[in-house]
XYZ file of C-alpha atoms in Angstrom:
679
model
C 64.305 249.459 -201.298
C 66.802 251.327 -201.081
C 68.492 252.617 -204.314
C 71.949 251.705 -204.975
C 72.813 255.240 -206.422
C 72.444 256.673 -203.288
C 73.709 254.105 -200.847
C 75.503 250.819 -201.785
C 74.274 247.608 -199.993
C 77.108 246.515 -197.681
C 76.670 249.822 -195.777
C 72.833 249.594 -194.887
C 72.260 247.688 -191.774
C 69.062 246.816 -190.004
C 69.304 247.525 -186.323
C 65.607 247.291 -185.027
C 62.187 245.867 -185.864
C 59.328 245.390 -183.573
C 55.732 244.136 -183.669
C 52.756 244.491 -182.146
C 49.032 245.486 -182.719
C 49.502 249.091 -181.609
C 53.149 249.905 -184.066
C 55.040 248.106 -186.697
C 58.422 249.971 -187.930
C 62.430 249.347 -189.399
C 65.108 251.062 -188.418
C 67.803 250.633 -190.652
C 71.673 252.562 -190.301
C 72.662 253.371 -193.964
C 76.172 255.456 -194.936
C 75.204 257.264 -198.511
C 77.560 257.402 -200.710
C 77.505 261.251 -199.965
C 76.473 263.070 -196.455
C 77.846 265.900 -195.120
C 79.939 266.641 -192.818
C 77.822 267.276 -189.639
C 76.058 263.529 -190.022
C 77.691 260.665 -189.360
C 75.100 257.904 -191.530
C 71.084 258.105 -192.057
C 68.890 256.470 -189.212
C 65.610 255.706 -190.861
C 62.234 254.213 -189.375
C 59.538 253.193 -191.035
C 56.220 253.379 -189.476
C 53.317 252.356 -189.410
C 50.137 253.224 -186.668
C 46.876 251.640 -187.085
C 44.006 253.586 -186.578
C 42.108 251.897 -183.517
C 46.203 251.860 -181.800
C 46.871 252.832 -178.567
C 48.479 255.602 -179.413
C 50.291 256.576 -176.046
C 51.770 252.828 -175.579
C 53.121 253.194 -179.803
C 54.957 256.307 -179.092
C 56.280 255.289 -175.782
C 57.614 252.181 -177.654
C 59.239 254.236 -180.503
C 60.744 257.389 -177.957
C 62.626 254.367 -176.140
C 64.005 253.138 -179.109
C 64.786 256.325 -180.943
C 66.304 257.658 -177.564
C 68.333 254.474 -177.584
C 69.768 254.574 -180.746
C 70.504 259.140 -180.088
C 72.595 257.473 -177.825
C 74.569 255.312 -179.900
C 74.426 257.401 -183.071
C 74.185 260.750 -181.249
C 76.106 262.616 -184.758
C 73.207 260.811 -187.053
C 70.356 262.077 -188.692
C 67.536 260.344 -188.267
C 64.343 259.850 -190.551
C 61.231 258.717 -189.497
C 58.243 258.835 -192.156
C 55.322 256.286 -192.173
C 51.704 256.029 -191.393
C 51.127 257.549 -188.601
C 47.053 258.426 -187.932
C 46.187 260.414 -184.872
C 49.808 259.932 -183.058
C 51.991 263.264 -183.048
C 55.655 262.095 -182.480
C 56.530 265.659 -181.516
C 54.582 265.147 -178.439
C 57.193 263.076 -177.516
C 60.120 263.977 -179.297
C 59.768 267.819 -179.500
C 63.334 268.379 -181.359
C 61.924 266.461 -184.389
C 60.655 268.194 -186.886
C 57.266 267.397 -189.398
C 58.166 268.327 -193.186
C 54.840 266.945 -194.549
C 52.237 269.800 -194.266
C 49.437 268.618 -196.808
C 46.338 266.300 -196.278
C 46.970 262.552 -197.558
C 43.859 260.935 -196.368
C 40.302 263.027 -196.463
C 41.477 266.095 -195.450
C 43.437 265.227 -192.742
C 47.491 264.843 -192.401
C 47.861 261.086 -191.197
C 50.673 260.271 -193.213
C 53.834 261.661 -191.247
C 58.212 262.277 -192.015
C 60.050 263.539 -189.304
C 63.648 264.633 -189.013
C 66.029 265.811 -186.267
C 66.554 269.293 -188.338
C 65.135 271.237 -189.222
C 63.913 272.190 -193.385
C 64.849 269.050 -194.298
C 62.469 268.611 -197.321
C 59.641 270.221 -198.954
C 56.869 267.601 -199.252
C 55.507 267.670 -202.602
C 51.276 265.823 -203.030
C 50.922 263.158 -205.407
C 49.123 260.559 -206.437
C 48.401 257.522 -204.903
C 50.178 254.528 -205.885
C 47.429 251.817 -207.419
C 44.027 251.240 -205.213
C 45.613 253.069 -202.154
C 43.342 255.183 -200.413
C 46.108 257.792 -199.527
C 48.013 260.445 -201.523
C 51.666 259.922 -201.758
C 54.087 262.464 -201.154
C 57.533 263.413 -202.770
C 59.615 264.480 -200.640
C 62.342 266.869 -202.362
C 65.533 266.858 -200.191
C 65.850 271.020 -199.149
C 68.482 270.503 -196.277
C 71.893 272.758 -197.003
C 74.926 271.534 -195.734
C 76.242 273.381 -192.415
C 79.793 274.841 -194.615
C 77.042 276.161 -197.016
C 74.399 277.802 -194.944
C 76.846 280.744 -193.959
C 79.930 281.893 -195.593
C 83.375 281.921 -193.921
C 83.862 284.966 -191.517
C 86.808 287.195 -191.893
C 87.357 288.645 -188.762
C 89.718 291.206 -186.854
C 90.105 290.005 -183.560
C 93.081 291.734 -180.996
C 95.478 289.423 -179.996
C 95.396 290.377 -175.891
C 98.208 289.022 -173.022
C 99.371 289.973 -170.159
C 102.770 291.391 -171.931
C 99.761 293.943 -173.091
C 98.168 294.350 -170.234
C 101.091 294.635 -168.407
C 102.584 297.978 -171.625
C 99.404 299.652 -171.412
C 99.677 300.117 -167.600
C 103.252 301.651 -168.193
C 102.367 303.485 -170.945
C 99.444 305.069 -168.800
C 101.611 306.066 -165.736
C 103.454 308.291 -167.040
C 100.707 310.234 -168.617
C 100.253 313.477 -168.108
C 96.454 314.131 -167.893
C 96.305 317.189 -166.902
C 96.981 318.438 -170.501
C 94.021 317.343 -171.544
C 92.088 318.845 -169.554
C 93.708 322.136 -169.660
C 93.553 321.821 -173.471
C 89.665 321.450 -173.112
C 89.324 324.650 -172.114
C 86.249 322.972 -169.695
C 84.028 321.509 -172.253
C 83.362 318.339 -171.313
C 83.051 317.304 -175.339
C 86.355 317.743 -176.151
C 88.038 316.487 -172.793
C 86.311 312.949 -173.059
C 87.079 312.420 -176.948
C 90.673 313.408 -176.699
C 91.225 311.607 -173.586
C 89.343 308.203 -175.690
C 91.341 308.540 -178.030
C 94.415 308.620 -176.512
C 93.654 305.619 -175.287
C 92.115 304.119 -178.447
C 95.606 304.719 -180.060
C 97.884 303.289 -177.053
C 95.546 299.923 -177.635
C 96.702 299.921 -181.164
C 100.035 300.355 -181.122
C 100.339 297.756 -178.133
C 97.974 294.906 -179.190
C 98.443 293.031 -182.182
C 95.749 292.585 -184.677
C 95.154 288.742 -186.292
C 92.894 287.907 -189.154
C 91.031 285.432 -187.918
C 88.435 282.698 -190.848
C 86.204 280.285 -189.677
C 83.633 278.098 -191.014
C 79.824 277.345 -190.148
C 80.735 273.792 -189.442
C 83.818 274.314 -187.772
C 84.862 272.285 -184.308
C 86.964 273.707 -182.207
C 88.732 269.852 -181.994
C 89.436 269.674 -185.757
C 93.375 271.720 -186.571
C 95.912 272.035 -188.739
C 97.265 268.116 -188.724
C 93.414 266.452 -188.842
C 92.594 268.908 -191.845
C 95.559 268.040 -193.641
C 94.599 264.527 -193.213
C 91.416 264.972 -194.873
C 92.799 266.617 -197.962
C 95.168 263.187 -198.048
C 92.264 261.178 -198.093
C 90.166 263.357 -200.696
C 93.920 262.759 -202.901
C 93.297 258.394 -202.565
C 90.525 258.401 -202.995
C 90.325 260.629 -206.347
C 93.935 258.613 -207.506
C 92.166 255.386 -206.400
C 88.968 255.553 -208.584
C 91.358 256.512 -211.447
C 93.951 253.567 -211.148
C 91.605 250.566 -209.476
C 93.566 250.675 -206.405
C 92.021 251.754 -202.699
C 94.763 250.506 -200.541
C 96.331 254.026 -199.688
C 92.701 255.361 -199.180
C 91.866 253.205 -197.234
C 94.580 253.959 -195.165
C 94.261 257.866 -194.934
C 90.800 256.837 -193.606
C 91.858 254.942 -190.802
C 94.255 257.769 -190.657
C 92.051 260.602 -190.043
C 89.349 258.303 -187.927
C 92.626 257.992 -185.399
C 93.762 261.384 -185.457
C 89.885 262.154 -185.110
C 89.344 260.627 -182.517
C 92.434 261.039 -180.366
C 91.655 264.977 -180.908
C 88.216 264.351 -179.758
C 89.516 262.818 -176.547
C 92.127 265.267 -175.835
C 89.244 267.950 -176.431
C 87.119 266.272 -173.513
C 89.312 265.708 -171.242
C 89.934 269.616 -171.655
C 86.847 270.362 -170.737
C 87.078 268.638 -167.996
C 90.254 269.634 -166.578
C 88.149 272.752 -166.594
C 85.459 271.472 -164.752
C 87.939 270.530 -162.192
C 89.479 273.751 -162.010
C 86.258 275.906 -161.830
C 87.015 278.092 -164.972
C 83.269 277.518 -165.290
C 83.292 279.834 -168.621
C 85.602 277.656 -170.382
C 83.340 274.577 -169.555
C 80.195 275.428 -170.610
C 81.601 276.719 -174.070
C 83.141 273.224 -174.821
C 79.974 271.203 -173.344
C 78.434 273.831 -175.876
C 80.963 273.039 -179.038
C 80.121 269.602 -178.595
C 76.266 269.300 -178.329
C 75.466 272.555 -180.993
C 73.379 274.084 -177.526
C 72.125 277.120 -178.566
C 73.535 277.592 -181.559
C 74.985 281.667 -182.632
C 72.348 283.525 -184.795
C 73.514 283.838 -188.329
C 75.197 286.408 -189.684
C 72.918 288.808 -191.411
C 74.351 289.254 -194.941
C 75.080 292.522 -196.278
C 75.045 292.086 -199.993
C 72.253 295.262 -199.889
C 73.739 298.056 -198.898
C 70.590 299.945 -197.933
C 69.916 297.746 -195.307
C 71.818 299.836 -193.044
C 69.755 303.174 -193.019
C 66.130 300.905 -193.453
C 67.377 299.433 -190.180
C 67.974 302.271 -188.870
C 65.080 304.688 -189.612
C 63.120 301.906 -188.469
C 64.807 301.146 -185.369
C 64.405 304.667 -185.229
C 60.556 305.038 -186.035
C 59.400 306.653 -182.193
C 61.237 309.680 -183.153
C 59.170 312.274 -182.859
C 61.557 314.968 -184.630
C 61.529 317.703 -181.633
C 63.385 319.831 -180.776
C 64.479 318.464 -176.826
C 63.719 320.957 -174.654
C 65.763 323.419 -172.236
C 65.003 322.977 -169.070
C 66.118 326.405 -166.341
C 69.720 326.541 -165.211
C 70.372 324.990 -161.350
C 72.767 325.079 -158.614
C 75.369 322.583 -159.591
C 74.606 318.851 -159.145
C 75.463 317.723 -155.525
C 76.519 314.227 -156.520
C 80.452 313.115 -157.570
C 82.288 310.486 -156.481
C 85.792 309.594 -155.521
C 88.539 308.075 -157.390
C 88.286 304.774 -155.732
C 84.336 304.788 -156.531
C 85.603 304.656 -160.463
C 88.782 302.116 -159.857
C 86.492 299.375 -158.090
C 83.778 300.138 -160.609
C 86.330 299.555 -163.510
C 87.238 296.716 -162.160
C 84.116 294.625 -161.971
C 83.952 295.348 -165.592
C 83.519 291.738 -167.659
C 86.834 292.028 -169.963
C 85.218 290.212 -172.367
C 82.291 292.674 -173.335
C 82.152 294.379 -177.130
C 83.870 297.441 -177.724
C 81.400 300.348 -178.201
C 82.120 302.733 -180.524
C 85.023 304.551 -178.783
C 86.594 300.592 -179.657
C 87.817 300.875 -175.121
C 86.941 297.142 -174.603
C 86.172 296.665 -171.013
C 89.853 294.559 -170.571
C 92.098 297.950 -170.758
C 89.550 299.361 -167.988
C 89.603 296.243 -165.622
C 93.772 295.933 -165.997
C 94.455 300.276 -166.312
C 91.877 300.637 -163.238
C 94.688 301.811 -160.953
C 95.940 304.345 -163.889
C 92.840 305.405 -165.052
C 90.039 305.771 -162.555
C 91.454 309.763 -162.097
C 91.696 310.908 -165.126
C 87.925 309.687 -165.329
C 86.434 310.386 -162.265
C 87.456 313.725 -163.228
C 85.226 313.828 -166.312
C 82.602 312.365 -164.483
C 82.763 314.993 -161.841
C 82.983 317.557 -164.566
C 80.414 315.671 -166.362
C 77.778 315.763 -163.095
C 78.672 319.453 -162.519
C 77.890 320.484 -166.098
C 74.562 318.591 -166.552
C 75.811 317.002 -169.880
C 77.089 313.732 -170.837
C 79.948 314.002 -173.195
C 78.917 313.566 -177.081
C 81.735 310.538 -177.443
C 79.447 308.516 -174.599
C 76.589 308.624 -176.550
C 77.417 307.298 -179.344
C 75.643 303.769 -179.956
C 75.970 301.441 -183.214
C 73.290 299.256 -183.451
C 74.407 295.207 -184.916
C 70.745 293.715 -185.538
C 70.194 290.160 -185.269
C 67.655 288.101 -186.712
C 64.539 286.884 -184.306
C 64.077 283.879 -186.926
C 65.474 281.848 -189.520
C 64.084 283.208 -192.385
C 63.850 287.420 -192.468
C 60.794 288.261 -194.271
C 60.562 292.386 -192.684
C 62.584 294.449 -190.538
C 60.138 293.789 -187.686
C 62.383 290.089 -187.978
C 65.417 291.946 -186.589
C 66.285 292.017 -183.006
C 68.834 295.887 -182.107
C 71.449 294.763 -180.606
C 73.460 298.190 -178.807
C 76.665 298.767 -178.897
C 77.673 301.297 -176.092
C 80.931 302.573 -174.323
C 82.152 300.797 -171.674
C 83.445 303.505 -169.789
C 79.846 305.328 -170.252
C 78.343 302.103 -168.327
C 80.374 302.297 -165.757
C 80.003 306.279 -165.237
C 75.636 304.586 -165.602
C 76.179 302.086 -162.761
C 77.554 304.449 -160.318
C 74.598 306.951 -161.243
C 72.461 304.364 -160.599
C 73.221 302.758 -157.486
C 73.051 307.133 -156.567
C 69.360 307.130 -157.453
C 68.418 303.501 -155.916
C 70.050 304.711 -152.812
C 68.012 308.174 -152.469
C 64.900 306.710 -153.717
C 61.598 306.897 -151.320
C 59.960 304.078 -149.733
C 56.960 305.506 -151.150
C 57.022 303.648 -154.508
C 55.080 301.182 -156.248
C 55.584 298.353 -154.034
C 53.552 296.310 -156.987
C 56.839 296.743 -159.509
C 59.515 293.745 -159.047
C 62.024 294.461 -161.516
C 65.119 296.507 -160.778
C 64.384 296.474 -156.849
C 66.477 294.820 -153.928
C 65.187 291.101 -152.916
C 62.455 291.190 -155.299
C 61.806 288.769 -158.903
C 59.947 287.673 -160.920
C 58.330 284.621 -158.416
C 57.494 287.195 -156.290
C 55.754 288.768 -158.955
C 53.890 285.380 -159.986
C 53.261 284.140 -155.976
C 51.494 287.741 -155.469
C 49.439 287.674 -158.528
C 48.287 283.891 -158.206
C 47.533 284.390 -154.298
C 45.815 287.083 -155.153
C 43.327 285.086 -157.281
C 42.871 282.375 -155.113
C 42.389 284.092 -151.930
C 39.370 286.410 -154.169
C 38.340 282.734 -155.432
C 37.580 281.689 -152.278
C 34.886 284.411 -151.603
C 31.235 283.452 -152.827
C 30.005 284.214 -156.529
C 33.829 285.953 -157.231
C 35.497 285.006 -159.935
C 38.935 287.099 -161.454
C 39.765 288.302 -164.987
C 43.529 288.657 -165.901
C 44.788 291.250 -168.582
C 48.047 290.828 -170.352
C 49.423 293.953 -171.419
C 51.610 294.148 -173.865
C 53.692 297.501 -174.945
C 54.934 297.949 -178.418
C 58.932 299.176 -177.893
C 58.581 300.709 -174.689
C 61.423 301.387 -173.856
C 62.128 303.068 -177.111
C 59.084 305.533 -176.705
C 59.928 307.386 -173.296
C 59.450 311.160 -173.451
C 62.776 312.676 -171.342
C 60.963 315.944 -170.556
C 58.583 314.224 -169.003
C 61.050 311.430 -167.617
C 62.497 313.980 -165.050
C 59.711 316.101 -164.048
C 58.417 312.725 -162.340
C 61.945 312.477 -161.437
C 61.869 315.924 -159.153
C 58.336 314.603 -158.260
C 60.820 311.823 -156.618
C 63.040 314.071 -154.845
C 66.010 313.626 -157.372
C 68.316 316.616 -157.451
C 67.162 318.784 -160.694
C 70.632 318.985 -161.587
C 71.190 315.285 -161.113
C 67.834 315.209 -163.346
C 69.158 318.280 -166.330
C 72.073 315.230 -166.696
C 70.031 312.283 -167.144
C 67.670 314.711 -170.200
C 70.787 315.435 -171.705
C 72.194 311.491 -171.585
C 68.902 311.084 -173.282
C 69.127 313.229 -175.995
C 71.101 313.962 -178.590
C 72.228 310.007 -178.844
C 74.025 309.728 -182.325
C 72.381 306.042 -183.322
C 74.030 303.897 -186.732
C 73.409 300.471 -187.786
C 76.118 298.752 -188.948
C 76.126 294.984 -191.158
C 78.900 293.463 -192.101
C 81.044 296.189 -193.634
C 78.628 298.738 -194.400
C 77.154 301.516 -191.794
C 74.446 303.880 -191.751
C 73.800 307.436 -191.793
C 73.935 308.844 -188.084
C 70.697 309.816 -186.795
C 70.267 311.638 -183.828
C 67.682 310.670 -181.099
C 65.774 312.338 -179.001
C 63.208 309.642 -177.289
C 63.334 306.711 -175.492
C 65.654 304.955 -173.441
C 68.296 303.212 -175.401
C 68.162 299.083 -174.587
C 71.734 298.316 -173.571
C 72.393 301.187 -171.585
C 72.587 300.311 -167.652
C 70.392 302.999 -166.679
C 67.159 302.961 -168.894
C 65.878 299.579 -166.946
C 65.758 301.189 -163.921
C 64.490 305.347 -165.565
C 61.780 303.328 -167.309
C 60.696 301.548 -163.376
C 60.648 305.453 -162.546
C 58.909 306.628 -165.150
C 56.268 303.899 -164.546
C 56.159 304.247 -161.208
C 52.498 306.138 -161.047
C 50.547 303.562 -163.264
C 49.159 302.178 -159.981
C 45.763 300.706 -159.661
C 42.532 303.320 -158.861
C 40.409 300.592 -157.648
C 40.768 298.991 -154.464
C 39.344 295.547 -156.787
C 42.371 296.073 -158.638
C 45.984 295.188 -158.893
C 48.511 296.189 -161.606
C 51.054 294.553 -161.478
C 55.025 294.865 -162.802
C 57.762 293.815 -163.939
C 59.825 296.049 -165.904
C 57.616 296.862 -168.918
C 55.375 293.338 -168.448
C 52.424 294.997 -167.063
C 49.463 293.011 -165.793
C 46.106 293.862 -164.594
C 44.511 291.945 -162.139
C 40.335 292.474 -161.597
C 38.550 290.888 -158.685
C 35.211 290.396 -159.598
C 32.428 290.138 -157.103
C 28.467 289.154 -158.008
C 29.197 290.225 -161.621
C 30.075 293.788 -160.780
C 32.575 294.670 -163.017
C 32.400 298.528 -163.043
C 35.428 298.679 -161.574
C 37.856 296.592 -163.757
C 36.699 298.530 -166.614
C 36.853 301.625 -165.224
C 40.723 300.326 -164.838
C 41.470 299.068 -167.979
C 39.962 302.587 -169.626
C 42.057 304.555 -167.483
C 44.974 302.585 -168.009
C 44.459 303.647 -171.525
C 44.437 307.155 -171.112
C 47.329 307.004 -168.868
C 49.298 305.045 -171.446
C 48.108 308.058 -174.179
C 49.477 310.569 -171.638
C 53.182 308.815 -171.772
C 52.986 308.107 -174.980
C 53.619 304.032 -174.093
C 51.859 302.643 -177.171
C 49.767 299.580 -175.945
C 49.510 296.412 -178.713
C 46.769 295.108 -178.487
C 47.177 292.507 -180.949
C 49.623 290.593 -178.664
C 47.706 291.609 -175.260
C 45.812 288.830 -173.606
C 42.778 288.398 -171.310
C 42.643 285.475 -169.153
C 38.640 285.077 -166.927
C 39.326 282.800 -164.077
C 35.626 281.539 -162.636
C 35.284 278.309 -161.131
C 31.727 278.703 -160.037
C 29.742 275.803 -161.474
C 27.140 277.417 -163.651
C 29.259 278.922 -166.881
C 28.292 282.461 -167.974
C 29.966 284.159 -170.749
C 31.627 287.057 -170.139
C 31.667 290.065 -172.181
C 35.071 290.870 -174.073
C 36.911 293.943 -173.170
C 37.605 296.275 -175.671
C 40.964 298.610 -175.653
C 41.130 301.531 -178.343
C 38.052 299.673 -180.576
C 39.909 296.195 -181.156
C 38.652 293.585 -178.838
C 41.053 291.842 -176.803
C 41.701 288.441 -177.264
C 40.877 285.647 -174.297
C 42.713 282.942 -174.126
C 43.160 279.990 -171.805
C 46.566 279.749 -170.858
C 49.246 282.767 -170.706
C 53.068 282.410 -170.287
C 53.710 285.056 -167.570
C 56.964 285.779 -166.569
C 57.922 282.517 -167.524
C 55.257 280.417 -166.126
C 52.498 278.996 -168.642
C 49.872 279.688 -165.593
C 45.735 278.489 -167.037
C 41.943 279.717 -166.085
C 42.170 276.487 -163.875
C 45.241 277.517 -161.690
C 46.803 274.167 -162.640
C 50.054 273.087 -163.304
C 49.831 271.159 -165.617
C 50.884 273.219 -168.923
C 54.042 274.376 -167.487
C 54.322 270.469 -166.054
C 53.937 269.423 -169.887
C 56.372 272.593 -171.029
C 59.066 271.783 -168.448
C 58.941 267.803 -169.450
C 59.137 269.378 -172.839
C 62.354 271.278 -172.240
C 64.206 268.197 -170.052
C 63.149 266.146 -173.245
C 65.391 268.092 -175.470
C 68.347 268.213 -173.278
C 68.562 264.447 -172.878
C 70.248 264.945 -176.417
C 72.489 267.090 -175.264
C 73.153 264.727 -172.930
C 73.697 261.758 -175.019
C 75.832 263.881 -177.790
C 78.318 264.376 -174.718
C 78.245 260.479 -173.312
C 79.121 259.267 -176.916
C 81.721 262.304 -177.304
C 85.492 261.349 -177.187
């Protein structure tokens, strides 16, 4: 029964009905009087699956029907509700969300309501109707249309053009850069700061600024002409309701539908031409706009003016407020770069990367590489000779991004650091030098940031080590998957440089690394609010080019002490593999204790609650395995674990991983259906 005040009976259409011993369902399409713009219609399916039914057959039938309907109506809102008994629709359609979380009969959730959009309804339990043995459910709409989910965003953007690039090249070509070096009087901070400010001023003088207002439900194929037709239709509707003559409204509606269809067709042709023209970036952006794939995170509301300071203090919680150590003066660093090195690095910069606190975008460095390479070569070499990094290069602006839809605590924000693009180029040059002089004796089981190594190698070595051992009699394997709390942020720079010296790095370059990691200024920006700056002397800043390499070198001495154990590392993902024979776990337990001691000595914090252990034991006689304790806390045992993107189980089979891949593939099929019907 459909309420006429919600939807006129003329706008209701039966799409499918089906009846078998395993499932009964009826599907209708509705076009209510009011519908959020992002939905073309609502497709409702009423389902009954008997208790004795073959749930696999039942779900297969409804899955087939819903997939066809999604292909036909890719922009519709789907609601599937009814008595499912033991069946679970999400096993077949993972992009559908279940909204009933309360028991409806005998303490079990037998009645389900699914939709293809999150947080659609709030379920409230009500008494049964008549003699029904199922409780009734009141579903209160909780969905907010996209236009109201977020406020429109007003952004100021630079309007770049080839003419802008040409004007900046001409400007920088005629600058006497030596005057900045002479005026700085050998002060690297003044030198770098004055050059950066001058470049930033030139950019501001040459590149125009435009203010753009974007709406959360805005599509790239919607232009001013379509918005004008939309307003005309609304005006005609209001006038028609007042006069009773809806002829003009019907004409405006037809004109609007025709314009939208034509705009979509043109946008589709544009995306196809980008594919044919090898513009893969533009093509992927178009496909993502059409399918809503990987939606952008909602911006953080800036109503709380204290939030930036709270977040800044939280992100800097590992700072110990100690004065950075002073190292003895050394000979001048022998490392220097040529203008050709710097020019090549500038020309490889991604021009679309966001600018750092200095306001100099990557596009300028790439377009004006020939003009700017000379002055920055001098700045880089002077920085190395003095073992000092310019202060303006060490500043960072943190933009918090929510990790989840509903933020409840500060830890629900992910810090995204914006640092100087110039400094990133400088770091890349230093990184290449450090990588080229590293000894061959480095830990072979560190698979990150090493040439010709990847996560595939780490996974293969782990499984090969375990399976080879399990071929022997009376053996089993214990795998401990270590989780660190903000591993990069807890590095102690003074301990790092000592390890770098033992690896053979120039002491002067070690002093440069120490200066790079200390005295770093950090602010948090939320909307138009900016926090008070904090000075950090601990950690390797995430988002910097050097940080991953420095972390891997910091942990290079974290190796197994017993031949029966292996410590396999990929960046901060660490796994202890213990090969147990004849139930003797002495070496494995000593290894875990030694790892805990190493972490304490190196200021790394083990997150025991997220550390998991998996035991692989193929012996016929099952045995109870005593748990592992870390810092007095029992480590949770699991039957499967997602290791470097691959689900491995204690049976060492691929069923869990295969199910995960199939589930992801089913999610992608929805995007393909939307592409098929678009335009």
